[in-house]
Amino acid sequence: MALARSQLRRTLAQWKQPDLTDKAVSVLSELLANAVVHAHVPPGREIETRFIPMGTGVRIEVHDASDERPVLRAPDESGGFGLQLVDRLSTRWGVSERSGVGKCVWAVVSREGRGARSSSS
């Protein structure tokens, strides 16, 4: 996860959007943690990250080989805080199909206010 966070920091600096770094790195960390803990990715499958510039922000994608979709839920003693944080820090987030096995969980972090969750690209 440290490598992905470092790559995101460098990418945002190159795109001259360093003011998004704290929020974007927090969102990336939560999406990666969810993929590692909850996606139950089969051995030999990788988790992939992608960063896409989007106007005044960045789309952060985490691809994994699991079809299990994340669910935003009320936090309790067993967890549920990660997607709540993603929901608060991102403009919007969702889950998209991808070619091959698995899914893409994505979030847009921008200077704009928070928006609605979407279930596709």
Short mmCIF file of N, CA and C in Angstrom, two decimals:
data_model
loop_
_atom_site.label_atom_id
_atom_site.label_comp_id
_atom_site.label_asym_id
_atom_site.label_seq_id
_atom_site.Cartn_x
_atom_site.Cartn_y
_atom_site.Cartn_z
N MET A 1 0.81 -1.19 0.00
CA MET A 1 0.00 0.00 0.00
C MET A 1 0.86 1.26 0.00
N ALA A 2 2.01 1.17 0.60
CA ALA A 2 2.89 2.35 0.66
C ALA A 2 3.32 2.78 -0.74
N LEU A 3 3.58 1.82 -1.61
CA LEU A 3 3.98 2.15 -2.98
C LEU A 3 2.86 2.89 -3.71
N ALA A 4 1.64 2.42 -3.58
CA ALA A 4 0.50 3.06 -4.25
C ALA A 4 0.30 4.48 -3.71
N ARG A 5 0.42 4.66 -2.41
CA ARG A 5 0.27 6.00 -1.84
C ARG A 5 1.37 6.94 -2.35
N SER A 6 2.58 6.43 -2.42
CA SER A 6 3.70 7.23 -2.94
C SER A 6 3.49 7.61 -4.41
N GLN A 7 2.99 6.67 -5.19
CA GLN A 7 2.72 6.94 -6.60
C GLN A 7 1.63 8.00 -6.74
N LEU A 8 0.61 7.93 -5.90
CA LEU A 8 -0.45 8.93 -5.96
C LEU A 8 0.07 10.31 -5.59
N ARG A 9 0.89 10.39 -4.55
CA ARG A 9 1.48 11.68 -4.16
C ARG A 9 2.28 12.29 -5.31
N ARG A 10 3.13 11.46 -5.95
CA ARG A 10 3.94 11.94 -7.08
C ARG A 10 3.05 12.37 -8.25
N THR A 11 2.03 11.58 -8.53
CA THR A 11 1.12 11.89 -9.64
C THR A 11 0.41 13.22 -9.41
N LEU A 12 -0.11 13.43 -8.22
CA LEU A 12 -0.79 14.70 -7.92
C LEU A 12 0.17 15.87 -8.00
N ALA A 13 1.40 15.70 -7.58
CA ALA A 13 2.40 16.78 -7.69
C ALA A 13 2.67 17.09 -9.16
N GLN A 14 2.78 16.06 -9.99
CA GLN A 14 3.02 16.26 -11.43
C GLN A 14 1.83 16.95 -12.08
N TRP A 15 0.63 16.64 -11.63
CA TRP A 15 -0.58 17.26 -12.18
C TRP A 15 -0.86 18.62 -11.55
N LYS A 16 0.04 19.07 -10.70
CA LYS A 16 -0.09 20.36 -10.00
C LYS A 16 -1.39 20.44 -9.19
N GLN A 17 -1.67 19.33 -8.48
CA GLN A 17 -2.83 19.27 -7.60
C GLN A 17 -2.43 18.76 -6.20
N PRO A 18 -1.33 19.29 -5.65
CA PRO A 18 -0.88 18.79 -4.35
C PRO A 18 -1.87 19.06 -3.22
N ASP A 19 -2.77 20.02 -3.40
CA ASP A 19 -3.75 20.33 -2.36
C ASP A 19 -4.75 19.18 -2.15
N LEU A 20 -4.82 18.25 -3.08
CA LEU A 20 -5.72 17.10 -2.94
C LEU A 20 -5.06 15.91 -2.25
N THR A 21 -3.77 16.01 -2.00
CA THR A 21 -3.00 14.86 -1.54
C THR A 21 -3.56 14.20 -0.29
N ASP A 22 -3.81 14.94 0.75
CA ASP A 22 -4.26 14.33 2.01
C ASP A 22 -5.57 13.56 1.83
N LYS A 23 -6.56 14.21 1.20
CA LYS A 23 -7.84 13.54 0.99
C LYS A 23 -7.68 12.33 0.06
N ALA A 24 -6.96 12.51 -1.03
CA ALA A 24 -6.81 11.44 -2.02
C ALA A 24 -6.07 10.23 -1.45
N VAL A 25 -5.02 10.47 -0.70
CA VAL A 25 -4.26 9.36 -0.10
C VAL A 25 -5.10 8.63 0.94
N SER A 26 -5.91 9.35 1.70
CA SER A 26 -6.80 8.70 2.66
C SER A 26 -7.82 7.81 1.95
N VAL A 27 -8.40 8.32 0.87
CA VAL A 27 -9.37 7.54 0.10
C VAL A 27 -8.71 6.31 -0.50
N LEU A 28 -7.55 6.48 -1.11
CA LEU A 28 -6.83 5.35 -1.69
C LEU A 28 -6.53 4.30 -0.62
N SER A 29 -6.07 4.71 0.53
CA SER A 29 -5.74 3.78 1.61
C SER A 29 -6.96 2.96 2.01
N GLU A 30 -8.11 3.59 2.14
CA GLU A 30 -9.33 2.88 2.52
C GLU A 30 -9.77 1.91 1.44
N LEU A 31 -9.72 2.33 0.17
CA LEU A 31 -10.12 1.44 -0.91
C LEU A 31 -9.19 0.24 -1.01
N LEU A 32 -7.89 0.47 -0.85
CA LEU A 32 -6.94 -0.64 -0.87
C LEU A 32 -7.15 -1.59 0.31
N ALA A 33 -7.36 -1.03 1.48
CA ALA A 33 -7.58 -1.86 2.66
C ALA A 33 -8.82 -2.73 2.48
N ASN A 34 -9.88 -2.14 1.92
CA ASN A 34 -11.09 -2.93 1.66
C ASN A 34 -10.81 -4.06 0.69
N ALA A 35 -10.04 -3.79 -0.35
CA ALA A 35 -9.72 -4.84 -1.32
C ALA A 35 -8.92 -5.96 -0.68
N VAL A 36 -7.97 -5.61 0.15
CA VAL A 36 -7.12 -6.61 0.81
C VAL A 36 -7.93 -7.43 1.81
N VAL A 37 -8.73 -6.75 2.64
CA VAL A 37 -9.43 -7.42 3.74
C VAL A 37 -10.72 -8.11 3.29
N HIS A 38 -11.50 -7.45 2.45
CA HIS A 38 -12.84 -7.94 2.17
C HIS A 38 -13.02 -8.63 0.82
N ALA A 39 -12.17 -8.35 -0.13
CA ALA A 39 -12.39 -8.89 -1.48
C ALA A 39 -12.01 -10.36 -1.59
N HIS A 40 -11.22 -10.87 -0.66
CA HIS A 40 -10.81 -12.27 -0.70
C HIS A 40 -10.26 -12.64 -2.07
N VAL A 41 -9.29 -11.87 -2.52
CA VAL A 41 -8.70 -12.06 -3.84
C VAL A 41 -7.96 -13.39 -3.85
N PRO A 42 -8.22 -14.23 -4.86
CA PRO A 42 -7.54 -15.53 -4.93
C PRO A 42 -6.02 -15.37 -5.05
N PRO A 43 -5.26 -16.33 -4.53
CA PRO A 43 -3.80 -16.27 -4.67
C PRO A 43 -3.40 -16.15 -6.14
N GLY A 44 -2.40 -15.33 -6.38
CA GLY A 44 -1.94 -15.12 -7.75
C GLY A 44 -2.64 -13.98 -8.47
N ARG A 45 -3.68 -13.46 -7.88
CA ARG A 45 -4.38 -12.31 -8.46
C ARG A 45 -3.83 -11.05 -7.82
N GLU A 46 -3.74 -10.01 -8.59
CA GLU A 46 -3.20 -8.76 -8.10
C GLU A 46 -4.30 -7.74 -7.85
N ILE A 47 -4.00 -6.79 -7.01
CA ILE A 47 -4.85 -5.61 -6.84
C ILE A 47 -4.15 -4.50 -7.61
N GLU A 48 -4.90 -3.84 -8.47
CA GLU A 48 -4.32 -2.80 -9.34
C GLU A 48 -4.92 -1.45 -9.00
N THR A 49 -4.10 -0.41 -9.05
CA THR A 49 -4.60 0.95 -8.85
C THR A 49 -4.40 1.75 -10.13
N ARG A 50 -5.29 2.69 -10.34
CA ARG A 50 -5.18 3.62 -11.47
C ARG A 50 -5.59 5.00 -10.99
N PHE A 51 -4.94 6.02 -11.52
CA PHE A 51 -5.27 7.40 -11.19
C PHE A 51 -5.54 8.14 -12.50
N ILE A 52 -6.70 8.79 -12.58
CA ILE A 52 -7.12 9.44 -13.82
C ILE A 52 -7.45 10.89 -13.50
N PRO A 53 -6.83 11.85 -14.22
CA PRO A 53 -7.16 13.26 -13.96
C PRO A 53 -8.60 13.55 -14.36
N MET A 54 -9.28 14.35 -13.53
CA MET A 54 -10.68 14.70 -13.80
C MET A 54 -10.89 16.17 -13.46
N GLY A 55 -10.61 17.05 -14.38
CA GLY A 55 -10.84 18.48 -14.16
C GLY A 55 -10.12 18.98 -12.94
N THR A 56 -10.87 19.25 -11.89
CA THR A 56 -10.29 19.79 -10.65
C THR A 56 -10.02 18.69 -9.64
N GLY A 57 -9.84 17.47 -10.12
CA GLY A 57 -9.61 16.38 -9.18
C GLY A 57 -8.98 15.17 -9.83
N VAL A 58 -9.16 14.04 -9.16
CA VAL A 58 -8.57 12.78 -9.61
C VAL A 58 -9.57 11.65 -9.34
N ARG A 59 -9.65 10.73 -10.29
CA ARG A 59 -10.42 9.51 -10.08
C ARG A 59 -9.43 8.44 -9.64
N ILE A 60 -9.69 7.85 -8.50
CA ILE A 60 -8.85 6.80 -7.94
C ILE A 60 -9.58 5.49 -8.14
N GLU A 61 -8.93 4.53 -8.80
CA GLU A 61 -9.53 3.23 -9.05
C GLU A 61 -8.73 2.14 -8.37
N VAL A 62 -9.42 1.19 -7.76
CA VAL A 62 -8.80 0.00 -7.19
C VAL A 62 -9.52 -1.20 -7.82
N HIS A 63 -8.77 -1.97 -8.58
CA HIS A 63 -9.30 -3.15 -9.27
C HIS A 63 -8.88 -4.40 -8.51
N ASP A 64 -9.82 -5.33 -8.35
CA ASP A 64 -9.48 -6.61 -7.74
C ASP A 64 -10.26 -7.72 -8.42
N ALA A 65 -9.91 -8.95 -8.13
CA ALA A 65 -10.47 -10.11 -8.81
C ALA A 65 -11.71 -10.68 -8.12
N SER A 66 -12.27 -9.99 -7.17
CA SER A 66 -13.45 -10.46 -6.46
C SER A 66 -14.70 -9.79 -7.05
N ASP A 67 -15.79 -10.55 -7.13
CA ASP A 67 -17.06 -9.98 -7.56
C ASP A 67 -17.85 -9.40 -6.39
N GLU A 68 -17.36 -9.60 -5.16
CA GLU A 68 -18.05 -9.08 -3.98
C GLU A 68 -17.98 -7.56 -3.96
N ARG A 69 -19.15 -6.93 -3.94
CA ARG A 69 -19.22 -5.47 -3.98
C ARG A 69 -19.23 -4.88 -2.57
N PRO A 70 -18.54 -3.77 -2.38
CA PRO A 70 -18.57 -3.13 -1.07
C PRO A 70 -19.93 -2.50 -0.80
N VAL A 71 -20.29 -2.45 0.46
CA VAL A 71 -21.58 -1.88 0.85
C VAL A 71 -21.35 -0.82 1.92
N LEU A 72 -21.88 0.36 1.67
CA LEU A 72 -21.83 1.43 2.67
C LEU A 72 -22.80 1.07 3.79
N ARG A 73 -22.28 1.02 5.00
CA ARG A 73 -23.13 0.66 6.14
C ARG A 73 -22.80 1.54 7.33
N ALA A 74 -23.68 1.51 8.29
CA ALA A 74 -23.44 2.26 9.52
C ALA A 74 -22.31 1.59 10.29
N PRO A 75 -21.32 2.37 10.71
CA PRO A 75 -20.22 1.79 11.48
C PRO A 75 -20.70 1.20 12.80
N ASP A 76 -20.05 0.12 13.21
CA ASP A 76 -20.30 -0.48 14.52
C ASP A 76 -19.01 -1.09 15.02
N GLU A 77 -19.07 -1.87 16.09
CA GLU A 77 -17.85 -2.43 16.67
C GLU A 77 -17.12 -3.38 15.72
N SER A 78 -17.80 -3.88 14.68
CA SER A 78 -17.14 -4.79 13.74
C SER A 78 -16.52 -4.06 12.55
N GLY A 79 -16.73 -2.76 12.44
CA GLY A 79 -16.13 -2.00 11.34
C GLY A 79 -17.16 -1.12 10.64
N GLY A 80 -16.92 -0.89 9.36
CA GLY A 80 -17.82 -0.06 8.57
C GLY A 80 -17.39 1.39 8.47
N PHE A 81 -16.22 1.70 9.00
CA PHE A 81 -15.75 3.09 8.98
C PHE A 81 -15.10 3.48 7.65
N GLY A 82 -14.51 2.51 6.95
CA GLY A 82 -13.74 2.80 5.74
C GLY A 82 -14.54 3.45 4.64
N LEU A 83 -15.66 2.84 4.25
CA LEU A 83 -16.47 3.43 3.18
C LEU A 83 -17.16 4.70 3.64
N GLN A 84 -17.43 4.82 4.93
CA GLN A 84 -17.98 6.08 5.44
C GLN A 84 -16.97 7.21 5.19
N LEU A 85 -15.70 6.93 5.44
CA LEU A 85 -14.65 7.92 5.20
C LEU A 85 -14.54 8.23 3.71
N VAL A 86 -14.55 7.21 2.87
CA VAL A 86 -14.51 7.42 1.42
C VAL A 86 -15.69 8.28 0.99
N ASP A 87 -16.86 7.99 1.49
CA ASP A 87 -18.07 8.74 1.15
C ASP A 87 -17.96 10.20 1.54
N ARG A 88 -17.34 10.46 2.69
CA ARG A 88 -17.21 11.85 3.18
C ARG A 88 -16.13 12.64 2.44
N LEU A 89 -15.04 11.96 2.08
CA LEU A 89 -13.91 12.66 1.47
C LEU A 89 -14.00 12.80 -0.04
N SER A 90 -14.80 11.96 -0.67
CA SER A 90 -14.86 11.99 -2.13
C SER A 90 -16.07 12.77 -2.62
N THR A 91 -15.98 13.24 -3.85
CA THR A 91 -17.10 13.91 -4.49
C THR A 91 -18.17 12.90 -4.83
N ARG A 92 -17.73 11.73 -5.30
CA ARG A 92 -18.62 10.60 -5.55
C ARG A 92 -17.78 9.34 -5.60
N TRP A 93 -18.42 8.19 -5.45
CA TRP A 93 -17.72 6.92 -5.53
C TRP A 93 -18.69 5.85 -5.99
N GLY A 94 -18.15 4.73 -6.44
CA GLY A 94 -19.02 3.67 -6.90
C GLY A 94 -18.23 2.41 -7.25
N VAL A 95 -18.94 1.48 -7.86
CA VAL A 95 -18.37 0.21 -8.27
C VAL A 95 -18.72 0.00 -9.74
N SER A 96 -17.74 -0.39 -10.53
CA SER A 96 -17.95 -0.63 -11.95
C SER A 96 -17.53 -2.04 -12.33
N GLU A 97 -18.17 -2.56 -13.35
CA GLU A 97 -17.75 -3.82 -13.94
C GLU A 97 -16.42 -3.57 -14.65
N ARG A 98 -15.71 -4.62 -14.92
CA ARG A 98 -14.49 -4.51 -15.71
C ARG A 98 -14.36 -5.75 -16.57
N SER A 99 -13.56 -5.68 -17.60
CA SER A 99 -13.37 -6.86 -18.43
C SER A 99 -12.62 -7.90 -17.62
N GLY A 100 -12.97 -9.14 -17.81
CA GLY A 100 -12.35 -10.19 -17.01
C GLY A 100 -13.06 -10.34 -15.68
N VAL A 101 -12.37 -10.93 -14.73
CA VAL A 101 -12.98 -11.19 -13.42
C VAL A 101 -12.86 -9.97 -12.52
N GLY A 102 -13.75 -9.88 -11.57
CA GLY A 102 -13.64 -8.86 -10.54
C GLY A 102 -14.39 -7.58 -10.82
N LYS A 103 -13.94 -6.53 -10.15
CA LYS A 103 -14.63 -5.24 -10.18
C LYS A 103 -13.62 -4.11 -10.04
N CYS A 104 -14.12 -2.91 -10.23
CA CYS A 104 -13.34 -1.69 -10.00
C CYS A 104 -14.13 -0.85 -9.01
N VAL A 105 -13.52 -0.55 -7.87
CA VAL A 105 -14.11 0.38 -6.91
C VAL A 105 -13.38 1.71 -7.12
N TRP A 106 -14.13 2.77 -7.30
CA TRP A 106 -13.53 4.05 -7.65
C TRP A 106 -14.10 5.18 -6.79
N ALA A 107 -13.32 6.24 -6.72
CA ALA A 107 -13.78 7.45 -6.02
C ALA A 107 -13.15 8.66 -6.70
N VAL A 108 -13.91 9.72 -6.79
CA VAL A 108 -13.40 10.98 -7.33
C VAL A 108 -13.17 11.93 -6.17
N VAL A 109 -11.95 12.41 -6.06
CA VAL A 109 -11.59 13.38 -5.05
C VAL A 109 -11.31 14.68 -5.79
N SER A 110 -12.00 15.74 -5.39
CA SER A 110 -11.83 17.02 -6.09
C SER A 110 -12.00 18.18 -5.13
N ARG A 111 -11.81 19.36 -5.66
CA ARG A 111 -11.99 20.57 -4.87
C ARG A 111 -13.48 20.89 -4.71
N GLU A 112 -14.32 20.26 -5.51
CA GLU A 112 -15.76 20.50 -5.46
C GLU A 112 -16.36 19.81 -4.25
N GLY A 113 -17.58 20.15 -3.94
CA GLY A 113 -18.25 19.54 -2.80
C GLY A 113 -18.59 18.09 -3.03
N ARG A 114 -19.00 17.45 -1.99
CA ARG A 114 -19.36 16.04 -2.01
C ARG A 114 -20.62 15.83 -2.85
N GLY A 115 -20.65 14.72 -3.59
CA GLY A 115 -21.80 14.42 -4.43
C GLY A 115 -22.42 13.10 -4.08
N ALA A 116 -23.22 12.60 -4.97
CA ALA A 116 -23.95 11.35 -4.74
C ALA A 116 -23.13 10.15 -5.17
N ARG A 117 -23.37 9.04 -4.52
CA ARG A 117 -22.75 7.78 -4.88
C ARG A 117 -23.37 7.28 -6.16
N SER A 118 -22.57 6.64 -6.98
CA SER A 118 -23.03 6.05 -8.22
C SER A 118 -22.59 4.61 -8.27
N SER A 119 -23.29 3.78 -9.04
CA SER A 119 -22.91 2.37 -9.10
C SER A 119 -22.18 2.01 -10.38
N SER A 120 -21.95 2.95 -11.27
CA SER A 120 -21.20 2.64 -12.48
C SER A 120 -20.29 3.80 -12.82
N SER A 121 -19.44 3.55 -13.84
CA SER A 121 -18.37 4.47 -14.21
C SER A 121 -18.71 5.89 -13.94
#
